Every structure is written in structure tokens, then in C-alpha cells.
Amino acid sequence: MTPSVTHSDPLQSLPDILEPGLSVVFCGINPGVLAASTGRHFAGRGNRFWRVVHLAGFTPEQISPDDDHTFLQHGCGLTTVVSRPTARADELSPGEFKAAATEFEQKIERYAPQCVAFLGKMALSAMSGTRDIHWGLQPATFGGARAWVLPNPSGLNRTFSLDALVTAYRELRLAVAPAGGALPSSMRETVPSSRLE
């Protein structure tokens, strides 16, 4: 199936990489300026996303931002909550998250992933109107999917080391496919057995 590509303004948005029934949809806060200008998710040299998802077991090798569309082959998709690109996520207003909330939740309902993973607490907190957001699996679903909050892999987020990011993302990967359990068919080839220990 061809990934969904949605551009409300081709100069100001980043295409979604989605198809129905994925294991996980990773949701960035909004596109960075480089990602928006190249049309590639997590394109910045300092962004650790592609390295982290590989080390956490979602992909058999590290994907290049130029090949971001191949993430679908591993049962994973990509989108952003707010489409407006900025140099820093803190340039977004709470109103932008509120304005995006309904449409974003409908998008998740439409594509029906098993899990939706928010990268950072900011977007879910702003959309839900609560500051009581913790890391990991959330008590409530979002758009019918199990909701997770993972640390943002941006190079600007130095609160989390590479090892801490990998540990957090691996928890999600293991929740989607527990150790010793069968991986979803879309992810079956991606995790070496040594990573399941």
C-alpha cells in the first residue's frame, strides 16, 4: 500500500508516512525546519530518532532519513501533531495544539494503529489539557490506540542519554511484541533474537 502523503501547504508541512493497521505510529510534535524543507522525518544531524528505533529493535538496521518511507515495512508510521514547522517546539502556542487535537485524533482513529507513541509530553499535555502526563503507557487510549509517551529524541533534548532513550523505546517495542512472543508480521524480520533477551 502507498503511504499517505498529506500536504496542506507543500512549503510548510511534512508528509505523513501512514497506512492502516500499523503496530506503532510515532508522533513528533511538529516538523523541524530541516525536515520540512527536505520532506524527510527526523532529518537533522543531531536527531537521534533513527538510531534509537534501530537500537530498540524496531528496524534491523538504521534507516536514513532519505529512506523514511521504508519504516512502513517494519510496521511503523510517522506523523506530527502540529504541521507548522519551527526551529524549536517551544515556538508553538498552546492554541496550535488545541486547534490540531480533533483532526489529529480522527487521523489516528482512521489509520487504527495498535499504539500511538507521542515523542515528548508537550503535545499530549496540550491536547488533553492536563500536566499529569507520565512516561510510558498512558491510562487512557488516544483515537482508539494504546497511547505511549516517549522522550523526544531531538538533539536539543539532552535530558535523556542515548541509552535512556533506547531503554524507553525498547519498552514500547516489547509491549508490541513481548519477549518470547510472536512479532506482528510486519515486524517479524526486524528484531534479532539476541535483542529480545
CSV table of C-alpha atoms in Angstrom, one decimal:
chain,number,residue,atom,x,y,z
A,1,MET,CA,0.0,0.0,0.0
A,2,THR,CA,1.2,3.5,-0.8
A,3,PRO,CA,1.9,5.7,2.3
A,4,SER,CA,-0.5,8.5,2.9
A,5,VAL,CA,1.0,11.8,2.0
A,6,THR,CA,-0.9,14.9,3.2
A,7,HIS,CA,0.2,18.4,2.4
A,8,SER,CA,-2.0,21.3,3.5
A,9,ASP,CA,0.8,23.6,2.2
A,10,PRO,CA,3.7,21.9,0.4
A,11,LEU,CA,6.1,24.5,1.7
A,12,GLN,CA,5.0,24.3,5.3
A,13,SER,CA,4.3,20.7,6.1
A,14,LEU,CA,5.9,17.3,6.2
A,15,PRO,CA,4.1,14.3,4.6
A,16,ASP,CA,2.7,11.6,6.9
A,17,ILE,CA,4.0,8.1,6.4
A,18,LEU,CA,1.0,6.1,7.4
A,19,GLU,CA,-1.1,3.1,6.3
A,20,PRO,CA,-3.9,1.4,8.2
A,21,GLY,CA,-3.2,-1.1,10.9
A,22,LEU,CA,0.4,-0.4,11.8
A,23,SER,CA,1.9,-1.6,15.0
A,24,VAL,CA,3.1,1.8,16.1
A,25,VAL,CA,2.6,5.4,14.8
A,26,PHE,CA,5.4,7.7,16.2
A,27,CYS,CA,4.1,11.2,16.6
A,28,GLY,CA,6.5,14.1,16.5
A,29,ILE,CA,5.4,17.4,18.0
A,30,ASN,CA,5.9,19.3,14.7
A,31,PRO,CA,8.3,19.3,11.8
A,32,GLY,CA,11.7,20.9,12.3
A,33,VAL,CA,12.7,23.4,9.7
A,34,LEU,CA,15.2,21.0,8.0
A,35,ALA,CA,12.6,18.2,8.0
A,36,ALA,CA,10.0,20.4,6.4
A,37,SER,CA,12.5,21.7,3.8
A,38,THR,CA,13.7,18.2,2.8
A,39,GLY,CA,10.4,16.4,3.2
A,40,ARG,CA,12.2,13.9,5.5
A,41,HIS,CA,11.3,13.0,9.0
A,42,PHE,CA,14.0,13.4,11.7
A,43,ALA,CA,16.4,14.8,9.1
A,44,GLY,CA,18.6,16.8,11.5
A,45,ARG,CA,22.1,15.5,12.1
A,46,GLY,CA,21.6,15.8,15.9
A,47,ASN,CA,18.3,14.0,15.9
A,48,ARG,CA,18.7,10.5,17.4
A,49,PHE,CA,15.3,9.0,16.3
A,50,TRP,CA,16.6,6.7,13.6
A,51,ARG,CA,19.4,5.4,15.7
A,52,VAL,CA,17.2,4.9,18.7
A,53,VAL,CA,14.4,3.0,16.9
A,54,HIS,CA,17.1,0.7,15.4
A,55,LEU,CA,18.8,0.1,18.7
A,56,ALA,CA,15.5,-0.5,20.4
A,57,GLY,CA,14.7,-3.3,17.9
A,58,PHE,CA,12.1,-1.7,15.6
A,59,THR,CA,14.4,-2.0,12.5
A,60,PRO,CA,17.2,-4.4,11.6
A,61,GLU,CA,19.5,-1.6,10.5
A,62,GLN,CA,19.5,2.1,11.0
A,63,ILE,CA,17.2,3.8,8.4
A,64,SER,CA,18.4,7.0,6.8
A,65,PRO,CA,16.0,10.0,6.8
A,66,ASP,CA,16.1,9.7,3.0
A,67,ASP,CA,14.5,6.3,3.3
A,68,ASP,CA,11.9,7.3,6.0
A,69,HIS,CA,9.1,5.8,3.9
A,70,THR,CA,10.6,2.3,4.4
A,71,PHE,CA,9.6,2.5,8.1
A,72,LEU,CA,6.2,1.1,6.9
A,73,GLN,CA,7.9,-2.2,6.1
A,74,HIS,CA,8.6,-2.6,9.8
A,75,GLY,CA,5.0,-1.9,10.9
A,76,CYS,CA,5.7,1.7,11.9
A,77,GLY,CA,4.5,5.0,10.7
A,78,LEU,CA,5.3,8.7,11.2
A,79,THR,CA,3.3,11.8,11.7
A,80,THR,CA,3.3,15.1,13.5
A,81,VAL,CA,0.7,16.6,15.8
A,82,VAL,CA,1.0,20.2,14.5
A,83,SER,CA,2.0,20.7,10.9
A,84,ARG,CA,3.7,24.1,11.2
A,85,PRO,CA,7.5,23.8,11.1
A,86,THR,CA,9.6,25.6,13.7
A,87,ALA,CA,13.2,25.6,14.7
A,88,ARG,CA,12.1,24.6,18.3
A,89,ALA,CA,8.9,23.0,19.5
A,90,ASP,CA,8.6,25.7,22.2
A,91,GLU,CA,7.8,28.2,19.5
A,92,LEU,CA,4.3,26.6,19.1
A,93,SER,CA,1.4,28.0,21.1
A,94,PRO,CA,-1.0,26.0,23.2
A,95,GLY,CA,-3.7,27.2,20.8
A,96,GLU,CA,-2.0,25.4,17.9
A,97,PHE,CA,-2.2,22.1,19.8
A,98,LYS,CA,-5.8,22.6,20.7
A,99,ALA,CA,-6.7,23.5,17.1
A,100,ALA,CA,-4.9,20.3,15.9
A,101,ALA,CA,-6.4,18.0,18.5
A,102,THR,CA,-9.6,16.9,16.9
A,103,GLU,CA,-8.2,16.4,13.5
A,104,PHE,CA,-5.2,14.6,14.8
A,105,GLU,CA,-7.3,12.2,16.9
A,106,GLN,CA,-9.5,11.5,13.9
A,107,LYS,CA,-6.4,10.7,11.9
A,108,ILE,CA,-5.3,8.1,14.5
A,109,GLU,CA,-8.8,6.6,14.5
A,110,ARG,CA,-8.8,6.4,10.7
A,111,TYR,CA,-5.5,4.6,10.5
A,112,ALA,CA,-6.1,2.5,13.6
A,113,PRO,CA,-2.6,1.6,14.8
A,114,GLN,CA,-2.1,-0.7,17.7
A,115,CYS,CA,-0.2,2.0,19.5
A,116,VAL,CA,0.4,5.7,19.1
A,117,ALA,CA,3.7,7.0,20.6
A,118,PHE,CA,4.0,10.7,21.4
A,119,LEU,CA,7.6,11.9,21.3
A,120,GLY,CA,7.7,14.1,24.4
A,121,LYS,CA,5.0,15.1,26.8
A,122,MET,CA,4.2,18.5,25.3
A,123,ALA,CA,1.7,17.6,22.6
A,124,LEU,CA,-0.4,15.2,24.6
A,125,SER,CA,-0.4,17.5,27.6
A,126,ALA,CA,-1.6,20.5,25.5
A,127,MET,CA,-4.2,18.5,23.7
A,128,SER,CA,-5.6,16.8,26.8
A,129,GLY,CA,-5.4,19.9,29.0
A,130,THR,CA,-3.5,18.1,31.7
A,131,ARG,CA,0.0,18.4,33.0
A,132,ASP,CA,-0.3,14.9,34.7
A,133,ILE,CA,1.4,13.1,31.9
A,134,HIS,CA,4.0,10.4,32.8
A,135,TRP,CA,6.4,8.5,30.6
A,136,GLY,CA,5.4,5.2,29.1
A,137,LEU,CA,1.9,3.6,28.6
A,138,GLN,CA,-0.9,6.1,29.4
A,139,PRO,CA,-4.0,5.1,31.3
A,140,ALA,CA,-6.3,6.2,28.5
A,141,THR,CA,-6.3,5.4,24.8
A,142,PHE,CA,-6.0,8.0,22.1
A,143,GLY,CA,-8.0,7.7,19.0
A,144,GLY,CA,-8.7,4.1,19.9
A,145,ALA,CA,-5.0,3.2,20.1
A,146,ARG,CA,-2.9,2.5,23.2
A,147,ALA,CA,-1.1,5.7,23.9
A,148,TRP,CA,2.6,5.9,24.9
A,149,VAL,CA,4.7,8.9,25.8
A,150,LEU,CA,8.4,8.5,24.9
A,151,PRO,CA,11.3,11.0,25.4
A,152,ASN,CA,11.8,13.3,22.5
A,153,PRO,CA,14.9,12.2,20.5
A,154,SER,CA,15.7,15.7,19.3
A,155,GLY,CA,19.4,16.7,19.7
A,156,LEU,CA,18.1,19.7,21.7
A,157,ASN,CA,16.8,17.3,24.4
A,158,ARG,CA,19.9,16.4,26.3
A,159,THR,CA,18.0,15.4,29.4
A,160,PHE,CA,18.0,11.8,28.1
A,161,SER,CA,21.2,9.9,27.1
A,162,LEU,CA,21.2,7.6,24.1
A,163,ASP,CA,20.9,4.6,26.5
A,164,ALA,CA,18.0,6.1,28.3
A,165,LEU,CA,16.2,6.8,25.0
A,166,VAL,CA,16.8,3.2,23.8
A,167,THR,CA,15.5,1.8,27.1
A,168,ALA,CA,12.3,3.8,26.9
A,169,TYR,CA,11.7,2.9,23.2
A,170,ARG,CA,12.5,-0.7,23.8
A,171,GLU,CA,9.7,-0.9,26.4
A,172,LEU,CA,7.3,0.1,23.7
A,173,ARG,CA,8.8,-2.4,21.3
A,174,LEU,CA,8.5,-5.2,23.8
A,175,ALA,CA,4.9,-4.2,24.6
A,176,VAL,CA,4.0,-4.5,20.9
A,177,ALA,CA,5.9,-7.9,20.7
A,178,PRO,CA,6.7,-9.3,24.2
A,179,ALA,CA,9.9,-11.3,24.5
A,180,GLY,CA,9.3,-14.9,23.5
A,181,GLY,CA,6.0,-13.9,21.8
A,182,ALA,CA,5.4,-13.6,18.1
A,183,LEU,CA,6.1,-10.2,16.5
A,184,PRO,CA,3.5,-8.7,14.3
A,185,SER,CA,4.1,-10.0,10.8
A,186,SER,CA,5.1,-6.5,9.7
A,187,MET,CA,7.9,-6.5,12.3
A,188,ARG,CA,8.9,-10.2,12.4
A,189,GLU,CA,12.1,-9.9,10.4
A,190,THR,CA,13.3,-6.8,12.2
A,191,VAL,CA,14.4,-7.9,15.7
A,192,PRO,CA,17.4,-10.2,16.1
A,193,SER,CA,16.7,-12.8,18.8
A,194,SER,CA,19.6,-11.5,20.8
A,195,ARG,CA,17.8,-8.2,21.3
A,196,LEU,CA,14.8,-10.0,22.9
A,197,GLU,CA,16.8,-11.1,26.0
